[in-house]
Coordinates of C-alpha atoms in Angstrom, one line a residue:
X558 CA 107.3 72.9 109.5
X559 CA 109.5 73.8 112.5
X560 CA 110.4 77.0 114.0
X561 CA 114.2 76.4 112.4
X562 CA 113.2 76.2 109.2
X563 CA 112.9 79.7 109.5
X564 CA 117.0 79.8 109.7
X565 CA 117.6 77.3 107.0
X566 CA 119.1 79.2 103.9
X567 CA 117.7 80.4 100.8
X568 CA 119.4 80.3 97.6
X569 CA 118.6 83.4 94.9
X570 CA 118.7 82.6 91.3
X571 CA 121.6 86.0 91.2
X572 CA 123.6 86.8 93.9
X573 CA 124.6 85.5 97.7
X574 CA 122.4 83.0 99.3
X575 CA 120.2 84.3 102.3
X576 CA 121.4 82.5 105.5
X577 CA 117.9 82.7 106.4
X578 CA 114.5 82.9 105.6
X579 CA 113.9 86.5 107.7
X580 CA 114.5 89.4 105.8
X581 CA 113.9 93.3 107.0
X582 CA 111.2 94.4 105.3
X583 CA 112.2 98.3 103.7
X584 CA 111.1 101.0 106.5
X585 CA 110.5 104.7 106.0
X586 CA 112.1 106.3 108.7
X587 CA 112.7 110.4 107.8
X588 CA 116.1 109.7 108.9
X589 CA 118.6 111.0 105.3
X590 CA 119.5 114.5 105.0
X591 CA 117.5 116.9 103.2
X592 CA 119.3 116.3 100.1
X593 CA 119.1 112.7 100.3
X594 CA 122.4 112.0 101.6
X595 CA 122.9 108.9 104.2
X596 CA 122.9 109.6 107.8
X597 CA 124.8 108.9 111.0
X598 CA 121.3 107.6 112.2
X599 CA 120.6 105.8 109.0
X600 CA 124.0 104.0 108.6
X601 CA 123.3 102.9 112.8
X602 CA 120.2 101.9 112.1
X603 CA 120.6 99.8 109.4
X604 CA 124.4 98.0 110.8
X605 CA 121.9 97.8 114.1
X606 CA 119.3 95.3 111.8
X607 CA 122.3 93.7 110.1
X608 CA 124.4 92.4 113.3
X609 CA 120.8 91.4 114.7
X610 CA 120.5 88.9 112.4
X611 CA 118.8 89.2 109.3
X612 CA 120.0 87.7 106.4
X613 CA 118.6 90.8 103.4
X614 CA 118.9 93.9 105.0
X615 CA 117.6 96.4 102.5
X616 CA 117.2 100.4 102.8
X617 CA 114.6 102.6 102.9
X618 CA 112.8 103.8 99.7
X619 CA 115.5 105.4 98.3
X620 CA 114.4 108.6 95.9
X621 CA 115.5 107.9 92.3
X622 CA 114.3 111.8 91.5
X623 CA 114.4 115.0 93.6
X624 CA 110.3 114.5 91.7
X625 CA 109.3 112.0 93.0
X626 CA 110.3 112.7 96.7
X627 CA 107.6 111.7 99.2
X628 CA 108.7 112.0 102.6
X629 CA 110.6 114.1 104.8
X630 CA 114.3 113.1 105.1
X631 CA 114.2 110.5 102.3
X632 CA 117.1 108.7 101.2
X633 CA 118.5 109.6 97.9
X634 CA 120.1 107.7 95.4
X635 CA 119.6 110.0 91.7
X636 CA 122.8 112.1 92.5
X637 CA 126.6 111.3 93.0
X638 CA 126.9 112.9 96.4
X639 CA 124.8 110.1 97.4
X640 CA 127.3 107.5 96.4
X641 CA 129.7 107.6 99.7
X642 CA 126.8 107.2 102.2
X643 CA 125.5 104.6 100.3
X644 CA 129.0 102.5 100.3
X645 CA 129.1 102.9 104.2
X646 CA 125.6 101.2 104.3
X647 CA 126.3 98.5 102.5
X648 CA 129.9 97.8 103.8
X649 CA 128.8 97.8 107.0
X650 CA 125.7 95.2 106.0
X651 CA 128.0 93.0 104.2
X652 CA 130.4 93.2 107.0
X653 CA 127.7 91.2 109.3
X654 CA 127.4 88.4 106.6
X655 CA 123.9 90.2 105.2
X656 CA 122.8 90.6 101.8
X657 CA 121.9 94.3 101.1
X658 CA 119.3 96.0 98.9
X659 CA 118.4 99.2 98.3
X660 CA 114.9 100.0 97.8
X661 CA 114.0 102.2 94.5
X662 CA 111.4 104.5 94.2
X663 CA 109.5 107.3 92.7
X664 CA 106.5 109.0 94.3
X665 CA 104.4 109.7 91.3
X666 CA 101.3 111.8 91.6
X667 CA 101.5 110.8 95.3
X668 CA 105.1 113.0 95.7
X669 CA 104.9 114.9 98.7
X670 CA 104.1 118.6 97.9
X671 CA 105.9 120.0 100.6
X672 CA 108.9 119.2 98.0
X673 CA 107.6 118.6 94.7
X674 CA 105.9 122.0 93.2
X675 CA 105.4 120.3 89.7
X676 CA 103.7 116.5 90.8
X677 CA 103.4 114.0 88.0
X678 CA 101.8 110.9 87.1
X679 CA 101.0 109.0 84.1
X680 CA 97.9 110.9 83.4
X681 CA 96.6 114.5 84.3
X682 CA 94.5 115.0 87.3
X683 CA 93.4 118.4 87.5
X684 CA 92.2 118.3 90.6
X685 CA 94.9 116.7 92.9
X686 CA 97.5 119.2 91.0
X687 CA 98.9 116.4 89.1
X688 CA 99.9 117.0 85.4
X689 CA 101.1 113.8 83.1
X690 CA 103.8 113.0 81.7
X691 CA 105.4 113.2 78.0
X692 CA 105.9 110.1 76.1
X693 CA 109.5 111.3 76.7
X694 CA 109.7 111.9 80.2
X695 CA 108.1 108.7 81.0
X696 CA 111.0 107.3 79.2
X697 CA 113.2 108.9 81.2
X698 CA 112.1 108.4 84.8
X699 CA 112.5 104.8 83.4
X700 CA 116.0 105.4 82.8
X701 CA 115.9 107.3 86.0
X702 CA 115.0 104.0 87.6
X703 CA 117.6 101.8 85.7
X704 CA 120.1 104.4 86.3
X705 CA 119.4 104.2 90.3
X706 CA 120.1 100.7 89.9
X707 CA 123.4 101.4 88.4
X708 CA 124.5 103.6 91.1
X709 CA 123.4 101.0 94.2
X710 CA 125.4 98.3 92.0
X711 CA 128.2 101.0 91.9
X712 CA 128.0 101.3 95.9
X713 CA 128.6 97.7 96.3
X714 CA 124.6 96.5 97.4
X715 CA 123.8 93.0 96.3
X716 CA 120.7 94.3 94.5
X717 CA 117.5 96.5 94.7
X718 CA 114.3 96.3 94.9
X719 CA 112.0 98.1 92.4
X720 CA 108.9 99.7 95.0
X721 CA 105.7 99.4 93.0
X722 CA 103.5 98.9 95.7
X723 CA 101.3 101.5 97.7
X724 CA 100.6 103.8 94.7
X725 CA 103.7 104.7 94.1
X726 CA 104.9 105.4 90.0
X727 CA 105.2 102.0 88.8
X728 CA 101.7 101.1 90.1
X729 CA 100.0 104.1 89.2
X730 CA 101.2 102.8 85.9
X731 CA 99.6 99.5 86.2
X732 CA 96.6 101.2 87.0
X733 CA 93.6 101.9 85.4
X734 CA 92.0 104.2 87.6
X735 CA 95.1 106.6 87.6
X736 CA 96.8 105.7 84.0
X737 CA 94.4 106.7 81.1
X738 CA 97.1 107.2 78.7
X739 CA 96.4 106.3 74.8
X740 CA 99.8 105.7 73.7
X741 CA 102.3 102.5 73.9
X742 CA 102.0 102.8 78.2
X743 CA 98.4 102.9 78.9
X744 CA 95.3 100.9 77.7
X745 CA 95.8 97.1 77.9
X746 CA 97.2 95.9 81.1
X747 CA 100.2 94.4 78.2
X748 CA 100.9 98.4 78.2
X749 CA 99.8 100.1 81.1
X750 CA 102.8 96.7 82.4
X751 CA 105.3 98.3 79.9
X752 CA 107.0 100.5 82.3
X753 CA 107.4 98.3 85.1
X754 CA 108.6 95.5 82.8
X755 CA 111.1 97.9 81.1
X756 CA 112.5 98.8 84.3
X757 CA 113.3 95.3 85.3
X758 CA 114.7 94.3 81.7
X759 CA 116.7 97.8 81.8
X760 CA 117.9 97.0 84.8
X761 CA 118.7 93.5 83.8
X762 CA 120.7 94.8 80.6
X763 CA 122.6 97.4 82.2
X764 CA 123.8 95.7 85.8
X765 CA 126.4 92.3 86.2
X766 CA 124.9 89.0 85.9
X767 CA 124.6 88.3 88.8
X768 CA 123.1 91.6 90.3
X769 CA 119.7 90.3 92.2
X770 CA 116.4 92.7 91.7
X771 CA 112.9 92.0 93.4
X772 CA 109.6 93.4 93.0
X773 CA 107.4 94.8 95.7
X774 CA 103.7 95.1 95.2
X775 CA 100.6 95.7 97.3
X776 CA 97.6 93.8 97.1
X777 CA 95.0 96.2 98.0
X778 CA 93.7 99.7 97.3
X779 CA 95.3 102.1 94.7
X780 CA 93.8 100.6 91.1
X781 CA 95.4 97.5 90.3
X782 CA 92.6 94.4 90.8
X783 CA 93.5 91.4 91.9
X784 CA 93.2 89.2 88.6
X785 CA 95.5 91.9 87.1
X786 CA 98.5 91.5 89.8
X787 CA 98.2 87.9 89.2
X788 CA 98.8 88.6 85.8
X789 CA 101.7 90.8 86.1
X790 CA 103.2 88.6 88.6
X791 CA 102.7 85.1 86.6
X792 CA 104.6 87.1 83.7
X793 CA 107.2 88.4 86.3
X794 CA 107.6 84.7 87.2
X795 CA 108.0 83.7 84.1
X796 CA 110.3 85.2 82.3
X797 CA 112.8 85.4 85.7
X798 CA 114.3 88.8 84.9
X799 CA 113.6 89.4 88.8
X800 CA 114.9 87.1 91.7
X801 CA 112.4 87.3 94.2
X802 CA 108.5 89.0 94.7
X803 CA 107.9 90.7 97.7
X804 CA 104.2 90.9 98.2
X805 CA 103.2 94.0 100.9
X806 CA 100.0 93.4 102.8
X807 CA 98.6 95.4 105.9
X808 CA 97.7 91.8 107.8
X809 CA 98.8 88.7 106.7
X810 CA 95.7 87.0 107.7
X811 CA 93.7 89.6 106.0
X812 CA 91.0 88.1 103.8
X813 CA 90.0 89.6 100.3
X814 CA 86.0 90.8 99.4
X815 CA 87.1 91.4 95.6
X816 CA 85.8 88.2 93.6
X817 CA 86.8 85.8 92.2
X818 CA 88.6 85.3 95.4
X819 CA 86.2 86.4 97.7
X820 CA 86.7 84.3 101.3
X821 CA 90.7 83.5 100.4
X822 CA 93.3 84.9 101.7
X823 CA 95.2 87.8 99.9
X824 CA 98.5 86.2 100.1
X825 CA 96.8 82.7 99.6
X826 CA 95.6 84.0 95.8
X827 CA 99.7 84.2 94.7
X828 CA 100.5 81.2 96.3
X829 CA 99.9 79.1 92.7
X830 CA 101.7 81.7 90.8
X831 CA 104.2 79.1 88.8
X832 CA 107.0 79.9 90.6
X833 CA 110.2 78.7 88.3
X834 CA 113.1 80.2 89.8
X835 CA 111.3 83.2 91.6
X836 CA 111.0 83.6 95.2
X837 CA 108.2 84.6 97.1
X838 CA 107.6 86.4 100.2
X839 CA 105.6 88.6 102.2
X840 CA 105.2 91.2 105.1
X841 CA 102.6 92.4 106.9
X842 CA 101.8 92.2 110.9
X843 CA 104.5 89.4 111.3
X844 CA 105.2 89.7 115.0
X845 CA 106.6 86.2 116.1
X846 CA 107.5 82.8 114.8
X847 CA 104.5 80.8 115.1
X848 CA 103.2 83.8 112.5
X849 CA 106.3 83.4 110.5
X850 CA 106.1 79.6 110.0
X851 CA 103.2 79.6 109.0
X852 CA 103.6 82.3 106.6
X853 CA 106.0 79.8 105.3
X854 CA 103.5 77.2 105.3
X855 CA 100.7 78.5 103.2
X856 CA 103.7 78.7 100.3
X857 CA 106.0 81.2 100.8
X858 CA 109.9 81.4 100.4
X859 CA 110.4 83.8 103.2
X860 CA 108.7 86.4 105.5
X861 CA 109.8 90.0 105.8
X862 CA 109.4 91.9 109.0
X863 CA 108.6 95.8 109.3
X864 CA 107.4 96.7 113.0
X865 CA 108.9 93.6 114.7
X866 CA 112.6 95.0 113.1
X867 CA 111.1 98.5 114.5
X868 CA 110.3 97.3 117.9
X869 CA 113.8 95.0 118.0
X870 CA 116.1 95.0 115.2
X871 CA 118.1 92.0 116.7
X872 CA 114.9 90.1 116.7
X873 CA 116.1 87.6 114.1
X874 CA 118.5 86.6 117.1
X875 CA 116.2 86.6 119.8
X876 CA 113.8 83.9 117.9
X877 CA 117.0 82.0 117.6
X878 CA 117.9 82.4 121.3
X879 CA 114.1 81.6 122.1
X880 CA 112.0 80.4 119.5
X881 CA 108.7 81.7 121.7
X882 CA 110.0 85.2 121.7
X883 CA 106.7 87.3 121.0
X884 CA 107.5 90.8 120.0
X885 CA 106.6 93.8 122.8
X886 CA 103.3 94.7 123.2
X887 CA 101.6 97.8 121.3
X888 CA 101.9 100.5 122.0
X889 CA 105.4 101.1 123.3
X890 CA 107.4 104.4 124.9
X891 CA 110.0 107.1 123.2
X892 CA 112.2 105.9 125.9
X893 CA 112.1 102.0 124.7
X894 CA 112.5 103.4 121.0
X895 CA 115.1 104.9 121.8
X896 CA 117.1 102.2 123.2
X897 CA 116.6 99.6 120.3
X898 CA 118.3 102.5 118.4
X899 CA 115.9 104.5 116.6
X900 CA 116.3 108.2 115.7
X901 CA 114.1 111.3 116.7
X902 CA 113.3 111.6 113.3
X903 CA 112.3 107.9 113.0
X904 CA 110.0 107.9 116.2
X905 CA 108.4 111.0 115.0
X906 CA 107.5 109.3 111.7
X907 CA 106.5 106.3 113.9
X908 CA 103.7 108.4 115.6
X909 CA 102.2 108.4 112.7
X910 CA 101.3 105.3 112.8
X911 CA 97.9 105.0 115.1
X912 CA 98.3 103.3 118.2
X913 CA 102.7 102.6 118.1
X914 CA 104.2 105.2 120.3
X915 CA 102.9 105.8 123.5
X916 CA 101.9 109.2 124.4
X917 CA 103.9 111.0 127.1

């Protein structure tokens, strides 16, 4: 495989064709209003990714609850003052040939407290604050979910992407560690699944034909083992309610200890997933095309890419232009941050991240 097969397109069961197989990977950046409106900053940054050169450009996670908000500056997407930022951002994505997505999410028991007095989860944990949740209101921050879908459709985005990766609701759900529930959503992996798998058909029902949804999920930490994802997945696959799986791991060479696939690689495990009409791809560490290829090579459709669209958000143009292009060293200046277009607010989240932002 060739470093242009990176560009070659990539049709979607629903929806426009990719022009390319490099996507940007959703980045939390503090950048929305307090409310959850779109910002100045937010609609720059994300036209900024677009006219660089990726063919999905997709948001953010965007909050689909003022309960399960977890960051600072969160986009929001559970309210009808959100709708008019949210047409700018996908106008101006679509306007630079991009498909757009908009990321959905819900914090769960892992909502930041700063905003969330009253945290929930599927079960009660008395002593992280977190109290669980009625038959009924799980039922509603499902319709919560298939309701944010409604209003990104609404906006004019291609799709979303439903976040249950990193701990957040829908994988709290899948897990047994944080979901001890006894009714019709916890027990069996069939039902602790429910929610997630009513989202997506909810979604399905309730959005056009064509309207495209994927599916993040992490691969490690946070409850879920590895035979269990595979199952969930291989079911996801399946029955092809979703377009495309985007698997989240911190390295992409990273090599699992959890057996039975102790000594493979965590992406490598989904790689036999039957695959039907379902793409697959993955992000983590991606810094350059060599990387990227042979992401591509060990079976996936496509490679998402977090800090290299941090570091340059026209990079998908600069691997065209120069197909050795390595992404800027580690750590980088304010100044340089600044000049690829990145906010205060999105620095100073970026400083949390150990070893990105130089110090003054």
């Amino acid at each position: 495989m060739k470093t242009q097969d990176l560009f070659a397109p990539l049709s979607l069961k629903r929806g426009p064709a990719l022009k390319s197989r490099i996507l940007l990977a959703p980045l939390t950046n503090w950048q929305c209003h307090d409310d959850g409106t779109v910002s100045e900053d937010e609609v720059n940054w994300l036209e900024r990714c677009a006219a660089g050169g990726f063919s999905m450009v997709m948001t953010c996670a965007a909050n689909i609850h003022p309960s399960g908000k977890a960051f600072p500056g969160q986009m929001g997407i559970y309210h009808d003052r959100h709708l008019e930022g949210l047409r700018r951002v996908a106008d101006v994505i679509r306007s630079h040939g991009a498909v757009s997505s908009v990321q959905i999410h819900h914090g769960g028991h892992r909502a930041n407290p700063e905003f969330v007095r009253d945290r929930v989860g599927p079960s009660d944990d008395s002593t992280a604050g977190v109290r669980g949740l009625s038959l009924e209101e799980v039922e509603a921050v499902r319709d919560d979910f298939i309701a944010a879908a409604q209003r990104a459709e609404e906006a004019g985005f291609d799709g979303v992407e439903v976040h249950s990766a990193f701990g957040w609701m829908p994988m709290q759900f899948l897990s047994s560690m944080f979901n001890r529930r006894t009714d019709k959503y916890g027990g069996s992996l069939g039902n602790r699944s429910r929610f997630l798998f009513e989202v997506i058909s909810g979604i399905r029902e309730k959005c056009k034909p064509d309207f495209q949804i994927g599916l993040r999920v992490s691969l490690e930490r946070y409850g879920v083992p590895l035979t269990e994802m595979w199952e969930v997945l291989a079911r996801a696959v399946r029955e092809e309610e979703i377009d495309y799986v985007d698997l989240a791991v911190w390295d992409w060479k990273k090599v699992t200890q959890e057996d039975p696939f102790k000594g493979l690689t965590f992406l490598s495990v989904f790689m036999d997933l039957p695959r039907s009409s379902v793409r697959i791809g993955a992000s983590g560490k991606i810094m350059n095309a060599e990387e990227a290829v042979a992401v591509l090579e060990g079976g996936c459709d496509f490679v998402m890419f977090g800090r290299a669209a941090t570091l340059e958000p026209d990079f998908p143009k600069r691997l065209m232009q120069n197909t050795e292009h390595q992404s800027p060293p580690l750590p980088v200046p304010e100044s340089y941050l600044k000049s690829q277009g990145l906010s205060n607010n999105f620095i100073n989240y970026m400083r949390t991240w150990e070893g990105f932002v130089a110090d003054n």
